[in-house]
Amino acid sequence: MIKETIKPYSILAQEFDLLVDEPMANHTSFKIGGTADLLALPEDKIQLRNLIKTACELDIPITLFGRGTNLLISDRGIRGLVVITKQLKSKIELIEADSNTKTIIADSGERLSKICRFAVNNSLTGLEFAAGIPGTIGGAIIMNAGTNSGEMSTVVQSIEVLNQDTFEMKTIGKNLLNFSYRHLNLPGIIVSAAITLKKGNQEHIKQIFKHNLNRKNASQPVSAASAGCFFKNPAVGRSAGELIDRAGLKGMSVNDAAVSEKHGNFIVNMGNASCQDILLLKHQVQKIVFEKFSIKLETEVRIEGE
Ligand code: EPU
């Protein structure tokens, strides 16, 4: 176990007022995860850059998260420095792009739900698909979060990225961003994002948001401790949730880890589930779905820690 007694760690902890041996269960929607050696919640870009630069110089490994809504952390936790970007937020700005569109600019720690409300208040259409998706705007972009009706790649205009080798911040336009299904390949840290949306009818936009939110609340266990959909949908054919449902796996459990009765693609923490419980359940679900349908379900949730 790495402690403050190890010099580089204590230097970093003191210089940036970091949390030491912080339980990650307090910082993830799954409410699971052992301790991070060091944990930082930077509040602006400059603080973030100085922290990353110093940690690199001290050779301390760095792991980055947003609000921890799509994350499963091991029971042994994470060695080195964990940086949570959810406090990285300042004013949300709105720029007139052309006669039909406007661009929203926000720091990466801003909640996606807040950006959605901002879009509605300014009669902007294009983010309705994101109704009810938890997490930060930066997290949503790096995961290319989406639903059946859209994904982040369709609205991102550009992102400002902190390069982890040069520690410079640079804006990267959408044409240079390599988005794929629930993923953005990016060698750096998103510090802010520009989202371009079309001008529309506010009442109509509101209605679509409401419809999508109602649909989500009716079909998903939104108030349970989970990390959202656990598996990616297969490229063709039925969705992961439907396959798991058809295999009769809803309600299957390992200790306090259970397949949701409401939606087959949600694994929920009923109280005291460990990461180990979730992983055992995940393997059982994958095995049975493969035996029944010859389809290998891939994990969507990001798994971190030792
Ligand atoms: N279905 C079942 N049983 C279930 C769950 C679903 O039969 O237990 C059926 C539904 O009746 C429907 C089909 O499967 O016919 C698809 O279900 P749903 O509309 O719930 O969509 P999904 O493909 O399971 C995707 C996203 C969700 C997003 C919804 C809503 C993925 C992996 N999942 O789910 O995203 O909220 O669409 O648009 O892409 C997430 O990424 O964390 C997430 C929850």
Coordinates of C-alpha atoms and ligand atoms in Angstrom, one line a residue:
M1 CA 0.0 0.0 0.0
I2 CA 1.3 3.4 -1.0
K3 CA 1.1 5.9 1.8
E4 CA 2.0 9.5 2.5
T5 CA 5.3 8.2 3.9
I6 CA 6.3 7.7 0.2
K7 CA 7.9 11.0 -0.5
P8 CA 6.6 11.9 -4.0
Y9 CA 3.1 11.1 -2.8
S10 CA 3.4 13.3 0.3
I11 CA 4.9 16.2 -1.8
L12 CA 1.9 16.1 -4.2
A13 CA -0.6 15.6 -1.4
Q14 CA 0.7 18.7 0.5
E15 CA 1.2 20.9 -2.5
F16 CA -2.3 20.4 -3.9
D17 CA -4.2 19.7 -0.7
L18 CA -5.3 16.2 -1.9
L19 CA -7.4 13.6 -0.2
V20 CA -5.4 10.5 0.9
D21 CA -6.7 6.9 0.9
E22 CA -10.1 8.1 -0.2
P23 CA -12.8 5.4 -0.8
M24 CA -13.8 5.5 -4.4
A25 CA -17.2 4.1 -3.4
N26 CA -18.0 7.7 -2.4
H27 CA -17.3 8.9 -5.9
T28 CA -19.1 6.4 -8.2
S29 CA -22.8 5.9 -9.0
F30 CA -22.2 2.1 -8.4
K31 CA -21.2 3.0 -4.8
I32 CA -18.3 0.4 -5.2
G33 CA -14.6 0.7 -5.1
G34 CA -11.6 0.6 -2.8
T35 CA -9.4 3.6 -1.9
A36 CA -7.5 5.9 -4.2
D37 CA -4.0 6.6 -2.8
L38 CA -4.5 10.3 -3.7
L39 CA -7.6 12.1 -4.9
A40 CA -7.9 15.5 -6.4
L41 CA -10.9 17.6 -7.4
P42 CA -9.4 20.5 -9.3
E43 CA -11.6 23.6 -9.8
D44 CA -10.0 25.2 -12.8
K45 CA -7.9 24.4 -15.9
I46 CA -4.7 26.0 -14.5
Q47 CA -5.0 24.0 -11.3
L48 CA -5.6 20.9 -13.3
R49 CA -2.6 21.5 -15.5
N50 CA -0.2 22.2 -12.6
L51 CA -1.4 19.1 -10.8
I52 CA -1.0 16.8 -13.9
K53 CA 2.4 18.3 -14.6
T54 CA 3.7 17.9 -11.1
A55 CA 2.3 14.3 -10.8
C56 CA 4.0 13.4 -14.1
E57 CA 7.3 15.0 -12.9
L58 CA 7.0 12.9 -9.7
D59 CA 6.3 9.8 -11.8
I60 CA 2.9 9.2 -10.1
P61 CA 0.4 7.3 -12.2
I62 CA -2.8 9.3 -13.0
T63 CA -6.3 8.1 -13.6
L64 CA -9.1 10.5 -14.7
F65 CA -12.8 10.4 -14.0
G66 CA -15.8 12.7 -14.4
R67 CA -18.7 12.0 -12.1
G68 CA -18.0 8.2 -12.0
T69 CA -21.4 7.3 -13.6
N70 CA -20.0 4.7 -16.0
L71 CA -17.4 3.2 -13.9
L72 CA -16.6 0.0 -11.9
I73 CA -13.7 0.3 -9.5
S74 CA -11.9 -2.7 -8.1
D75 CA -12.1 -3.6 -4.4
R76 CA -8.4 -2.9 -3.9
G77 CA -8.8 0.6 -5.4
I78 CA -6.5 2.7 -7.5
R79 CA -2.8 3.3 -7.0
G80 CA -1.4 6.7 -7.6
L81 CA -3.4 9.9 -8.2
V82 CA -7.1 9.9 -9.2
V83 CA -8.3 13.2 -10.7
I84 CA -12.1 13.8 -10.7
T85 CA -13.0 16.6 -13.1
K86 CA -16.6 17.3 -11.8
Q87 CA -15.6 20.6 -10.1
L88 CA -14.0 21.9 -13.3
K89 CA -16.8 24.3 -14.3
S90 CA -17.2 28.0 -14.8
K91 CA -19.7 30.0 -16.7
I92 CA -21.5 28.3 -19.6
E93 CA -21.2 30.5 -22.7
L94 CA -23.4 30.8 -25.8
I95 CA -22.1 32.0 -29.2
E96 CA -24.1 32.7 -32.3
A97 CA -22.5 30.4 -34.9
D98 CA -24.6 31.2 -37.9
S99 CA -28.2 32.1 -38.7
N100 CA -29.4 28.6 -37.9
T101 CA -27.1 27.4 -35.1
K102 CA -25.6 28.4 -31.8
T103 CA -22.6 27.0 -29.9
I104 CA -22.5 26.2 -26.2
I105 CA -19.1 26.4 -24.6
A106 CA -18.6 24.7 -21.2
D107 CA -15.9 23.3 -19.0
S108 CA -15.7 19.5 -19.0
G109 CA -16.9 19.1 -15.4
E110 CA -20.3 20.7 -16.1
R111 CA -23.1 18.2 -15.8
L112 CA -24.6 17.0 -19.1
S113 CA -28.1 17.6 -17.6
K114 CA -27.2 21.2 -17.0
I115 CA -26.1 21.6 -20.6
C116 CA -29.4 20.0 -21.7
R117 CA -31.4 22.5 -19.6
F118 CA -29.3 25.4 -21.0
A119 CA -30.2 24.1 -24.5
V120 CA -33.9 24.1 -23.8
N121 CA -33.8 27.5 -22.2
N122 CA -32.2 28.8 -25.3
S123 CA -34.5 27.0 -27.7
L124 CA -31.7 24.8 -29.1
T125 CA -32.3 21.4 -30.6
G126 CA -30.0 18.4 -31.0
L127 CA -29.3 17.2 -27.4
E128 CA -32.8 15.7 -26.8
F129 CA -31.3 12.2 -27.0
A130 CA -29.2 12.9 -23.9
A131 CA -32.3 13.4 -21.6
G132 CA -31.5 11.7 -18.3
I133 CA -28.0 10.6 -19.2
P134 CA -26.0 11.3 -15.9
G135 CA -22.4 12.5 -15.7
T136 CA -20.3 15.4 -17.0
I137 CA -20.1 16.8 -20.5
G138 CA -16.4 15.7 -20.7
G139 CA -17.3 12.2 -19.5
A140 CA -20.1 12.0 -22.0
I141 CA -17.8 13.0 -24.9
I142 CA -15.0 10.6 -24.0
M143 CA -17.5 7.8 -23.8
N144 CA -19.4 9.1 -26.8
A145 CA -22.5 8.6 -24.7
G146 CA -25.8 8.1 -26.5
T147 CA -29.1 6.4 -27.0
N148 CA -31.0 4.9 -29.9
S149 CA -31.7 8.5 -31.1
G150 CA -28.3 10.1 -31.0
E151 CA -24.8 10.3 -29.6
M152 CA -22.4 13.0 -28.5
S153 CA -20.3 12.8 -31.7
T154 CA -23.2 14.4 -33.6
V155 CA -23.2 17.6 -31.6
V156 CA -19.5 18.2 -30.6
Q157 CA -18.0 21.0 -32.6
S158 CA -14.6 21.0 -30.9
I159 CA -12.9 20.2 -27.6
E160 CA -10.1 21.8 -25.7
V161 CA -7.5 19.2 -24.7
L162 CA -4.7 19.2 -22.2
N163 CA -1.8 17.3 -23.7
Q164 CA -0.3 15.0 -21.1
D165 CA 3.2 15.1 -22.6
T166 CA 3.6 18.9 -23.3
F167 CA 1.1 20.1 -20.8
E168 CA -0.3 22.5 -23.4
M169 CA -3.9 23.1 -24.0
K170 CA -5.1 22.9 -27.6
T171 CA -8.5 23.1 -29.4
I172 CA -9.3 20.1 -31.6
G173 CA -12.1 20.4 -34.2
K174 CA -14.6 17.6 -34.8
N175 CA -13.0 16.6 -38.1
L176 CA -9.9 15.4 -36.2
L177 CA -11.9 13.5 -33.5
N178 CA -11.9 9.8 -33.8
F179 CA -15.3 8.9 -32.4
S180 CA -16.6 5.3 -32.4
Y181 CA -19.5 3.5 -30.6
R182 CA -19.3 4.6 -27.0
H183 CA -15.7 5.7 -27.4
L184 CA -13.5 8.6 -28.3
N185 CA -9.8 7.8 -28.9
L186 CA -8.0 10.8 -27.3
P187 CA -4.4 11.1 -26.0
G188 CA -5.2 13.9 -23.5
I189 CA -7.6 15.4 -21.1
I190 CA -10.8 17.2 -22.2
V191 CA -10.9 20.6 -20.3
S192 CA -13.7 22.2 -22.2
A193 CA -16.1 21.5 -25.1
A194 CA -18.0 23.4 -27.7
I195 CA -21.4 21.9 -28.6
T196 CA -23.2 23.2 -31.7
L197 CA -27.0 23.0 -31.8
K198 CA -29.7 24.2 -34.2
K199 CA -32.3 26.9 -33.3
G200 CA -35.7 25.3 -32.8
N201 CA -39.1 25.6 -31.2
Q202 CA -38.8 25.6 -27.5
E203 CA -42.1 23.9 -26.7
H204 CA -41.3 21.2 -29.2
I205 CA -37.8 20.7 -27.8
K206 CA -39.3 20.5 -24.3
Q207 CA -41.8 17.9 -25.3
I208 CA -39.1 15.6 -26.9
F209 CA -36.9 15.9 -23.8
K210 CA -39.9 15.0 -21.6
H211 CA -40.9 12.1 -23.8
N212 CA -37.3 10.7 -23.7
L213 CA -37.0 11.2 -20.0
N214 CA -40.3 9.5 -19.3
R215 CA -39.3 6.6 -21.5
K216 CA -36.0 6.2 -19.7
N217 CA -37.6 6.4 -16.2
A218 CA -40.3 3.8 -17.2
S219 CA -37.8 1.3 -18.7
Q220 CA -34.6 1.7 -16.6
P221 CA -33.8 1.4 -12.8
V222 CA -32.8 5.1 -12.7
S223 CA -32.8 5.4 -8.9
A224 CA -30.8 2.2 -8.2
A225 CA -27.0 2.2 -7.7
S226 CA -25.6 1.2 -11.1
A227 CA -23.3 2.3 -13.8
G228 CA -26.0 2.6 -16.5
C229 CA -26.1 0.0 -19.3
F230 CA -23.5 -2.6 -18.4
F231 CA -22.9 -4.1 -21.8
K232 CA -22.6 -2.6 -25.3
N233 CA -25.4 -3.4 -27.7
P234 CA -24.2 -6.0 -30.3
A235 CA -23.5 -4.4 -33.7
V236 CA -26.5 -6.2 -35.3
G237 CA -29.7 -7.8 -34.0
R238 CA -31.2 -7.6 -30.6
S239 CA -30.1 -5.2 -27.8
A240 CA -28.0 -6.6 -24.9
G241 CA -30.9 -5.9 -22.5
E242 CA -33.3 -8.0 -24.7
L243 CA -30.9 -10.9 -25.0
I244 CA -30.3 -11.0 -21.2
D245 CA -34.1 -10.8 -20.7
R246 CA -34.8 -13.6 -23.2
A247 CA -32.1 -15.7 -21.5
G248 CA -34.2 -15.4 -18.3
L249 CA -31.5 -13.7 -16.4
K250 CA -33.4 -10.8 -14.8
G251 CA -33.1 -11.0 -11.0
M252 CA -30.1 -13.3 -11.2
S253 CA -27.7 -12.3 -8.4
V254 CA -24.3 -12.8 -6.8
N255 CA -24.6 -11.5 -3.2
D256 CA -25.8 -7.9 -3.5
A257 CA -25.1 -7.7 -7.2
A258 CA -28.2 -8.3 -9.3
V259 CA -29.4 -8.1 -12.9
S260 CA -32.2 -5.5 -12.7
E261 CA -35.8 -6.8 -12.9
K262 CA -36.6 -3.6 -14.8
H263 CA -34.0 -3.7 -17.6
G264 CA -31.8 -6.6 -18.4
N265 CA -28.7 -4.5 -19.3
F266 CA -28.5 -3.0 -15.9
I267 CA -26.5 -4.6 -13.1
V268 CA -27.5 -3.0 -9.8
N269 CA -25.8 -2.8 -6.4
M270 CA -28.6 -3.8 -4.0
G271 CA -26.6 -2.5 -1.0
N272 CA -23.2 -4.0 -0.3
A273 CA -22.1 -5.5 -3.6
S274 CA -18.3 -5.7 -4.1
C275 CA -16.6 -5.3 -7.4
Q276 CA -15.9 -9.0 -7.3
D277 CA -19.6 -9.7 -7.0
I278 CA -20.4 -7.6 -10.0
L279 CA -17.6 -9.3 -12.1
L280 CA -18.8 -12.8 -11.1
L281 CA -22.3 -11.8 -12.2
K282 CA -21.0 -10.2 -15.4
H283 CA -19.2 -13.5 -16.3
Q284 CA -22.2 -15.6 -15.7
V285 CA -24.4 -13.3 -17.8
Q286 CA -21.8 -13.4 -20.6
K287 CA -21.5 -17.2 -20.4
I288 CA -25.3 -17.9 -20.5
V289 CA -26.0 -15.3 -23.3
F290 CA -23.2 -16.9 -25.3
E291 CA -24.5 -20.4 -24.7
K292 CA -28.0 -19.4 -25.8
F293 CA -27.4 -17.0 -28.7
S294 CA -23.7 -17.4 -29.6
I295 CA -23.2 -13.7 -29.0
K296 CA -20.3 -12.4 -26.9
L297 CA -21.5 -9.4 -24.9
E298 CA -18.8 -6.7 -24.4
T299 CA -18.6 -4.5 -21.4
E300 CA -19.6 -0.9 -21.8
V301 CA -18.8 0.1 -18.3
R302 CA -15.2 1.2 -17.7
I303 CA -13.4 -1.1 -15.2
E304 CA -10.5 0.5 -13.3
G305 CA -8.1 -0.3 -10.4
E306 CA -5.8 -3.1 -9.4
Ligands
EPU1 N1 -35.7 -5.0 -23.9 C1 -36.3 -6.1 -23.4 N2 -36.0 -6.4 -22.1 C2 -35.2 -5.7 -21.4 C3 -34.6 -4.5 -21.9 C4 -34.9 -4.2 -23.2 O1 -37.0 -6.9 -24.1 O2 -34.9 -6.0 -20.2 C5 -36.1 -4.6 -25.3 C6 -37.0 -3.3 -25.4 O3 -38.3 -3.7 -25.2 C7 -36.7 -2.8 -26.7 C8 -35.2 -3.1 -27.0 O4 -34.9 -4.2 -26.0 O5 -37.4 -3.4 -27.7 C9 -34.2 -2.0 -26.7 O6 -34.4 -1.5 -25.3 P1 -34.2 0.0 -24.9 O7 -35.1 0.9 -25.7 O8 -34.3 0.1 -23.5 O9 -32.7 0.4 -25.4 P2 -31.3 -0.3 -25.2 O10 -30.8 -0.6 -26.5 O11 -31.4 -1.4 -24.2 C10 -30.0 1.9 -25.4 C11 -28.8 2.5 -24.6 C12 -29.2 3.1 -23.3 C13 -30.3 4.2 -23.6 C14 -31.5 3.5 -24.3 C15 -32.6 4.5 -24.6 C16 -26.8 1.1 -25.1 C17 -26.0 0.0 -24.6 N3 -27.9 1.4 -24.3 O12 -30.5 0.9 -24.5 O13 -28.1 3.7 -22.8 O14 -30.7 4.8 -22.4 O15 -31.0 3.0 -25.5 O16 -32.4 5.1 -25.9 O17 -26.5 1.7 -26.1 C18 -26.2 3.6 -21.3 O18 -25.5 3.7 -22.3 O19 -25.8 3.5 -20.1 C19 -27.7 3.4 -21.5 C20 -28.5 3.1 -20.5

